[in-house]
Tab-separated table of N, CA, C and O in Angstrom:
chain	number	residue	atom	x	y	z
A	1	GLN	N	150.596	139.801	99.218
A	1	GLN	CA	150.655	138.359	99.094
A	1	GLN	C	152.027	137.916	98.591
A	1	GLN	O	152.562	136.931	99.063
A	2	ARG	N	152.568	138.650	97.634
A	2	ARG	CA	153.888	138.286	97.100
A	2	ARG	C	154.955	138.385	98.190
A	2	ARG	O	155.820	137.518	98.290
A	3	GLU	N	154.877	139.419	99.017
A	3	GLU	CA	155.849	139.564	100.097
A	3	GLU	C	155.715	138.426	101.108
A	3	GLU	O	156.713	137.920	101.612
A	4	GLN	N	154.496	138.007	101.355
A	4	GLN	CA	154.281	136.887	102.271
A	4	GLN	C	154.889	135.607	101.695
A	4	GLN	O	155.509	134.825	102.414
A	5	GLN	N	154.752	135.404	100.392
A	5	GLN	CA	155.347	134.237	99.744
A	5	GLN	C	156.871	134.282	99.837
A	5	GLN	O	157.512	133.274	100.078
A	6	ARG	N	157.444	135.484	99.644
A	6	ARG	CA	158.892	135.637	99.750
A	6	ARG	C	159.369	135.299	101.156
A	6	ARG	O	160.376	134.636	101.346
A	7	GLN	N	158.630	135.743	102.153
A	7	GLN	CA	158.993	135.476	103.545
A	7	GLN	C	158.901	133.981	103.846
A	7	GLN	O	159.761	133.427	104.537
A	8	GLN	N	157.877	133.321	103.331
A	8	GLN	CA	157.725	131.887	103.539
A	8	GLN	C	158.859	131.122	102.849
A	8	GLN	O	159.384	130.148	103.382
A	9	HIS	N	159.215	131.569	101.661
A	9	HIS	CA	160.290	130.943	100.897
A	9	HIS	C	161.610	131.093	101.651
A	9	HIS	O	162.366	130.124	101.806
A	10	ALA	N	161.899	132.289	102.140
A	10	ALA	CA	163.122	132.520	102.915
A	10	ALA	C	163.124	131.672	104.177
A	10	ALA	O	164.160	131.121	104.571
A	11	ALA	N	161.975	131.543	104.821
A	11	ALA	CA	161.869	130.735	106.035
A	11	ALA	C	162.163	129.267	105.734
A	11	ALA	O	162.796	128.577	106.539
A	12	ALA	N	161.739	128.775	104.566
A	12	ALA	CA	161.995	127.384	104.190
A	12	ALA	C	163.493	127.147	103.992
A	12	ALA	O	164.035	126.131	104.424
A	13	ILE	N	164.170	128.089	103.347
A	13	ILE	CA	165.612	127.958	103.141
A	13	ILE	C	166.333	128.022	104.488
A	13	ILE	O	167.224	127.226	104.772
A	14	ASP	N	165.931	128.962	105.337
A	14	ASP	CA	166.542	129.066	106.664
A	14	ASP	C	166.306	127.809	107.490
A	14	ASP	O	167.184	127.352	108.212
A	15	ALA	N	165.121	127.233	107.392
A	15	ALA	CA	164.809	126.016	108.157
A	15	ALA	C	165.703	124.867	107.716
A	15	ALA	O	166.203	124.100	108.544
A	16	ALA	N	165.915	124.742	106.420
A	16	ALA	CA	166.798	123.692	105.914
A	16	ALA	C	168.221	123.916	106.412
A	16	ALA	O	168.908	122.974	106.816
A	17	ALA	N	168.647	125.160	106.419
A	17	ALA	CA	170.010	125.478	106.848
A	17	ALA	C	170.200	125.312	108.346
A	17	ALA	O	171.283	124.993	108.812
A	18	ALA	N	169.152	125.526	109.119
A	18	ALA	CA	169.256	125.519	110.578
A	18	ALA	C	168.933	124.165	111.200
A	18	ALA	O	168.828	124.060	112.414
A	19	ALA	N	168.802	123.142	110.400
A	19	ALA	CA	168.376	121.840	110.915
A	19	ALA	C	169.249	121.328	112.057
A	19	ALA	O	168.768	120.661	112.951
A	20	PHE	N	170.534	121.666	112.052
A	20	PHE	CA	171.435	121.196	113.104
A	20	PHE	C	171.823	122.306	114.072
A	20	PHE	O	172.694	122.127	114.901
A	21	ASP	N	171.190	123.461	113.962
A	21	ASP	CA	171.560	124.596	114.807
A	21	ASP	C	170.865	124.490	116.157
A	21	ASP	O	169.658	124.550	116.254
A	22	ASP	N	171.668	124.333	117.200
A	22	ASP	CA	171.086	124.269	118.545
A	22	ASP	C	171.648	125.378	119.435
A	22	ASP	O	171.954	125.172	120.582
A	23	GLY	N	171.791	126.563	118.859
A	23	GLY	CA	172.295	127.687	119.635
A	23	GLY	C	173.808	127.785	119.657
A	23	GLY	O	174.382	128.347	120.572
A	24	GLY	N	174.462	127.254	118.654
A	24	GLY	CA	175.904	127.376	118.560
A	24	GLY	C	176.681	126.207	119.139
A	24	GLY	O	177.898	126.192	119.114
A	25	GLU	N	175.999	125.208	119.672
A	25	GLU	CA	176.693	124.076	120.266
A	25	GLU	C	176.589	122.818	119.400
A	25	GLU	O	176.930	121.734	119.848
A	26	ALA	N	176.096	122.955	118.196
A	26	ALA	CA	175.938	121.804	117.311
A	26	ALA	C	177.302	121.337	116.811
A	26	ALA	O	178.193	122.151	116.583
A	27	PRO	N	177.468	120.037	116.624
A	27	PRO	CA	178.745	119.533	116.102
A	27	PRO	C	178.893	119.768	114.597
A	27	PRO	O	179.946	119.521	114.047
A	28	TYR	N	177.848	120.236	113.944
A	28	TYR	CA	177.877	120.467	112.499
A	28	TYR	C	177.565	121.921	112.178
A	28	TYR	O	176.804	122.568	112.885
A	29	VAL	N	178.148	122.406	111.090
A	29	VAL	CA	177.842	123.751	110.598
A	29	VAL	C	177.459	123.645	109.131
A	29	VAL	O	177.903	122.744	108.414
A	30	LEU	N	176.642	124.562	108.694
A	30	LEU	CA	176.198	124.583	107.308
A	30	LEU	C	177.386	124.839	106.387
A	30	LEU	O	178.136	125.792	106.580
A	31	ALA	N	177.555	123.974	105.400
A	31	ALA	CA	178.653	124.115	104.441
A	31	ALA	C	178.147	124.578	103.079
A	31	ALA	O	178.841	125.283	102.360
A	32	GLY	N	176.913	124.185	102.723
A	32	GLY	CA	176.411	124.577	101.417
A	32	GLY	C	175.005	124.085	101.182
A	32	GLY	O	174.470	123.276	101.935
A	33	VAL	N	174.432	124.593	100.115
A	33	VAL	CA	173.073	124.219	99.742
A	33	VAL	C	172.977	124.190	98.217
A	33	VAL	O	173.575	125.021	97.539
A	34	VAL	N	172.287	123.184	97.697
A	34	VAL	CA	171.990	123.093	96.267
A	34	VAL	C	170.494	123.298	96.120
A	34	VAL	O	169.695	122.660	96.818
A	35	CYS	N	170.119	124.210	95.229
A	35	CYS	CA	168.708	124.559	95.037
A	35	CYS	C	168.335	124.396	93.569
A	35	CYS	O	169.192	124.346	92.702
A	36	TYR	N	167.031	124.334	93.329
A	36	TYR	CA	166.552	124.211	91.950
A	36	TYR	C	165.343	125.113	91.742
A	36	TYR	O	164.664	125.501	92.676
A	37	TYR	N	165.097	125.423	90.478
A	37	TYR	CA	163.874	126.100	90.059
A	37	TYR	C	163.662	125.706	88.606
A	37	TYR	O	164.484	126.037	87.747
A	38	GLY	N	162.600	124.977	88.348
A	38	GLY	CA	162.364	124.495	86.986
A	38	GLY	C	163.481	123.551	86.583
A	38	GLY	O	163.740	122.563	87.243
A	39	LYS	N	164.178	123.889	85.500
A	39	LYS	CA	165.301	123.073	85.032
A	39	LYS	C	166.639	123.712	85.367
A	39	LYS	O	167.665	123.366	84.791
A	40	HIS	N	166.643	124.635	86.298
A	40	HIS	CA	167.857	125.363	86.647
A	40	HIS	C	168.276	125.047	88.078
A	40	HIS	O	167.443	124.875	88.955
A	41	TYR	N	169.571	125.006	88.269
A	41	TYR	CA	170.123	124.760	89.596
A	41	TYR	C	171.031	125.915	89.994
A	41	TYR	O	171.681	126.532	89.150
A	42	ALA	N	171.066	126.178	91.274
A	42	ALA	CA	171.988	127.159	91.845
A	42	ALA	C	172.467	126.587	93.171
A	42	ALA	O	171.783	125.770	93.795
A	43	SER	N	173.634	127.001	93.582
A	43	SER	CA	174.136	126.524	94.865
A	43	SER	C	174.922	127.639	95.541
A	43	SER	O	175.343	128.603	94.910
A	44	ALA	N	175.096	127.458	96.823
A	44	ALA	CA	175.913	128.371	97.618
A	44	ALA	C	176.720	127.519	98.586
A	44	ALA	O	176.169	126.640	99.253
A	45	PHE	N	178.018	127.751	98.619
A	45	PHE	CA	178.897	127.024	99.522
A	45	PHE	C	179.817	128.002	100.227
A	45	PHE	O	180.278	128.974	99.642
A	46	ARG	N	180.064	127.712	101.491
A	46	ARG	CA	180.869	128.593	102.330
A	46	ARG	C	182.321	128.117	102.328
A	46	ARG	O	182.602	126.948	102.570
A	47	ASN	N	183.235	129.040	102.050
A	47	ASN	CA	184.656	128.753	102.106
A	47	ASN	C	185.064	128.760	103.585
A	47	ASN	O	184.948	129.788	104.252
A	48	PRO	N	185.529	127.620	104.119
A	48	PRO	CA	185.837	127.568	105.546
A	48	PRO	C	187.028	128.435	105.952
A	48	PRO	O	187.157	128.806	107.107
A	49	SER	N	187.877	128.785	105.010
A	49	SER	CA	189.047	129.624	105.324
A	49	SER	C	188.685	131.099	105.433
A	49	SER	O	189.153	131.793	106.333
A	50	THR	N	187.867	131.562	104.494
A	50	THR	CA	187.529	132.996	104.459
A	50	THR	C	186.167	133.297	105.067
A	50	THR	O	185.839	134.456	105.280
A	51	HIS	N	185.369	132.257	105.291
A	51	HIS	CA	183.991	132.391	105.797
A	51	HIS	C	183.087	133.138	104.822
A	51	HIS	O	182.030	133.606	105.206
A	52	LYS	N	183.498	133.229	103.568
A	52	LYS	CA	182.665	133.870	102.553
A	52	LYS	C	181.887	132.811	101.794
A	52	LYS	O	182.367	131.705	101.567
A	53	TRP	N	180.680	133.176	101.417
A	53	TRP	CA	179.827	132.304	100.624
A	53	TRP	C	180.118	132.517	99.152
A	53	TRP	O	180.320	133.641	98.701
A	54	TRP	N	180.126	131.433	98.412
A	54	TRP	CA	180.264	131.466	96.963
A	54	TRP	C	178.949	131.015	96.367
A	54	TRP	O	178.341	130.057	96.840
A	55	ARG	N	178.498	131.710	95.322
A	55	ARG	CA	177.275	131.329	94.625
A	55	ARG	C	177.637	130.772	93.252
A	55	ARG	O	178.496	131.312	92.567
A	56	PHE	N	176.951	129.707	92.885
A	56	PHE	CA	177.158	129.061	91.584
A	56	PHE	C	175.801	128.890	90.922
A	56	PHE	O	174.822	128.557	91.591
A	57	ASP	N	175.746	129.113	89.611
A	57	ASP	CA	174.506	128.860	88.885
A	57	ASP	C	174.833	128.302	87.506
A	57	ASP	O	175.957	127.866	87.276
A	58	ASP	N	173.867	128.335	86.624
A	58	ASP	CA	174.044	127.745	85.291
A	58	ASP	C	175.155	128.415	84.487
A	58	ASP	O	175.709	127.810	83.587
A	59	ARG	N	175.447	129.660	84.788
A	59	ARG	CA	176.375	130.412	83.965
A	59	ARG	C	177.706	130.731	84.621
A	59	ARG	O	178.728	130.742	83.979
A	60	LEU	N	177.717	131.038	85.894
A	60	LEU	CA	178.956	131.488	86.495
A	60	LEU	C	179.036	131.213	87.981
A	60	LEU	O	178.080	130.764	88.600
A	61	SER	N	180.194	131.471	88.515
A	61	SER	CA	180.390	131.363	89.954
A	61	SER	C	181.003	132.675	90.424
A	61	SER	O	181.756	133.315	89.703
A	62	ARG	N	180.636	133.057	91.646
A	62	ARG	CA	181.161	134.310	92.174
A	62	ARG	C	181.181	134.279	93.695
A	62	ARG	O	180.358	133.626	94.325
A	63	GLU	N	182.152	134.982	94.228
A	63	GLU	CA	182.217	135.141	95.664
A	63	GLU	C	181.105	136.088	96.067
A	63	GLU	O	180.924	137.137	95.454
A	64	ALA	N	180.350	135.717	97.065
A	64	ALA	CA	179.185	136.517	97.417
A	64	ALA	C	179.438	137.397	98.641
A	64	ALA	O	179.682	138.582	98.506
A	65	THR	N	179.413	136.809	99.815
A	65	THR	CA	179.405	137.601	101.038
A	65	THR	C	179.671	136.699	102.233
A	65	THR	O	179.655	135.486	102.111
A	66	THR	N	179.881	137.281	103.382
A	66	THR	CA	179.966	136.503	104.622
A	66	THR	C	178.590	136.426	105.287
A	66	THR	O	178.418	135.721	106.266
A	67	ASP	N	177.615	137.137	104.749
A	67	ASP	CA	176.278	137.235	105.349
A	67	ASP	C	175.316	136.208	104.734
A	67	ASP	O	174.946	136.318	103.568
A	68	TRP	N	174.913	135.226	105.524
A	68	TRP	CA	173.986	134.195	105.061
A	68	TRP	C	172.675	134.809	104.584
A	68	TRP	O	172.066	134.347	103.633
A	69	ARG	N	172.202	135.873	105.228
A	69	ARG	CA	170.934	136.511	104.833
A	69	ARG	C	171.000	136.999	103.381
A	69	ARG	O	170.018	136.938	102.658
A	70	HIS	N	172.145	137.486	102.959
A	70	HIS	CA	172.308	137.950	101.575
A	70	HIS	C	172.183	136.773	100.602
A	70	HIS	O	171.564	136.898	99.545
A	71	VAL	N	172.760	135.646	100.970
A	71	VAL	CA	172.661	134.436	100.140
A	71	VAL	C	171.195	134.010	100.021
A	71	VAL	O	170.699	133.733	98.929
A	72	VAL	N	170.488	133.976	101.146
A	72	VAL	CA	169.068	133.602	101.141
A	72	VAL	C	168.282	134.565	100.257
A	72	VAL	O	167.443	134.137	99.458
A	73	HIS	N	168.556	135.851	100.367
A	73	HIS	CA	167.854	136.857	99.557
A	73	HIS	C	168.023	136.567	98.060
A	73	HIS	O	167.048	136.606	97.303
A	74	ARG	N	169.239	136.238	97.647
A	74	ARG	CA	169.493	135.929	96.232
A	74	ARG	C	168.753	134.665	95.785
A	74	ARG	O	168.204	134.618	94.683
A	75	LEU	N	168.738	133.654	96.630
A	75	LEU	CA	168.040	132.414	96.271
A	75	LEU	C	166.535	132.644	96.183
A	75	LEU	O	165.875	132.142	95.276
A	76	VAL	N	165.994	133.415	97.105
A	76	VAL	CA	164.560	133.717	97.087
A	76	VAL	C	164.210	134.529	95.846
A	76	VAL	O	163.213	134.248	95.177
A	77	ASP	N	165.023	135.518	95.517
A	77	ASP	CA	164.767	136.322	94.318
A	77	ASP	C	164.733	135.470	93.057
A	77	ASP	O	164.008	135.768	92.121
A	78	GLY	N	165.532	134.398	93.040
A	78	GLY	CA	165.559	133.506	91.882
A	78	GLY	C	164.533	132.388	91.945
A	78	GLY	O	164.510	131.521	91.091
A	79	HIS	N	163.687	132.397	92.982
A	79	HIS	CA	162.641	131.385	93.189
A	79	HIS	C	163.207	129.985	93.400
A	79	HIS	O	162.539	128.995	93.134
A	80	PHE	N	164.445	129.895	93.858
A	80	PHE	CA	165.072	128.595	94.059
A	80	PHE	C	164.579	127.930	95.339
A	80	PHE	O	164.343	128.592	96.342
A	81	GLN	N	164.439	126.609	95.271
A	81	GLN	CA	164.011	125.785	96.400
A	81	GLN	C	165.179	124.910	96.836
A	81	GLN	O	165.874	124.348	95.992
A	82	PRO	N	165.407	124.753	98.146
A	82	PRO	CA	166.501	123.886	98.579
A	82	PRO	C	166.227	122.428	98.216
A	82	PRO	O	165.117	121.936	98.373
A	83	ALA	N	167.247	121.753	97.690
A	83	ALA	CA	167.127	120.340	97.328
A	83	ALA	C	168.073	119.487	98.171
A	83	ALA	O	167.690	118.417	98.640
A	84	VAL	N	169.306	119.956	98.352
A	84	VAL	CA	170.300	119.227	99.134
A	84	VAL	C	171.022	120.230	100.014
A	84	VAL	O	171.432	121.299	99.547
A	85	VAL	N	171.186	119.880	101.277
A	85	VAL	CA	171.897	120.744	102.225
A	85	VAL	C	173.099	119.973	102.749
A	85	VAL	O	172.985	118.797	103.102
A	86	PHE	N	174.262	120.618	102.774
A	86	PHE	CA	175.502	119.988	103.212
A	86	PHE	C	175.961	120.586	104.541
A	86	PHE	O	175.958	121.800	104.703
A	87	TYR	N	176.365	119.708	105.441
A	87	TYR	CA	176.910	120.117	106.729
A	87	TYR	C	178.287	119.497	106.896
A	87	TYR	O	178.570	118.436	106.340
A	88	VAL	N	179.138	120.146	107.673
A	88	VAL	CA	180.438	119.588	108.021
A	88	VAL	C	180.609	119.630	109.529
A	88	VAL	O	179.983	120.458	110.203
A	89	ARG	N	181.435	118.739	110.035
A	89	ARG	CA	181.722	118.757	111.474
A	89	ARG	C	182.497	120.006	111.809
A	89	ARG	O	183.436	120.362	111.120
A	90	ASP	N	182.090	120.666	112.869
A	90	ASP	CA	182.753	121.889	113.299
A	90	ASP	C	184.017	121.556	114.052
A	90	ASP	O	184.112	120.627	114.782
């Protein structure tokens, strides 16, 4: 059951991120996401120059990865829910 909840949670984050994804022809690309859990916030934003994701939370910021799946995994592990999703024109 816990694994099913994790999969549903990851699917919710992916759905928010993919709202403008139409197979690579969308005029917008995902730039970042702000998430919450309880009284805590975390975010992930993609550096357009390096294509690496940066993660930010209550305590620190760090360069994460170029792999969106890794970012989703970290947010799911922290039980974070997407609150605001940012897109930029491609």
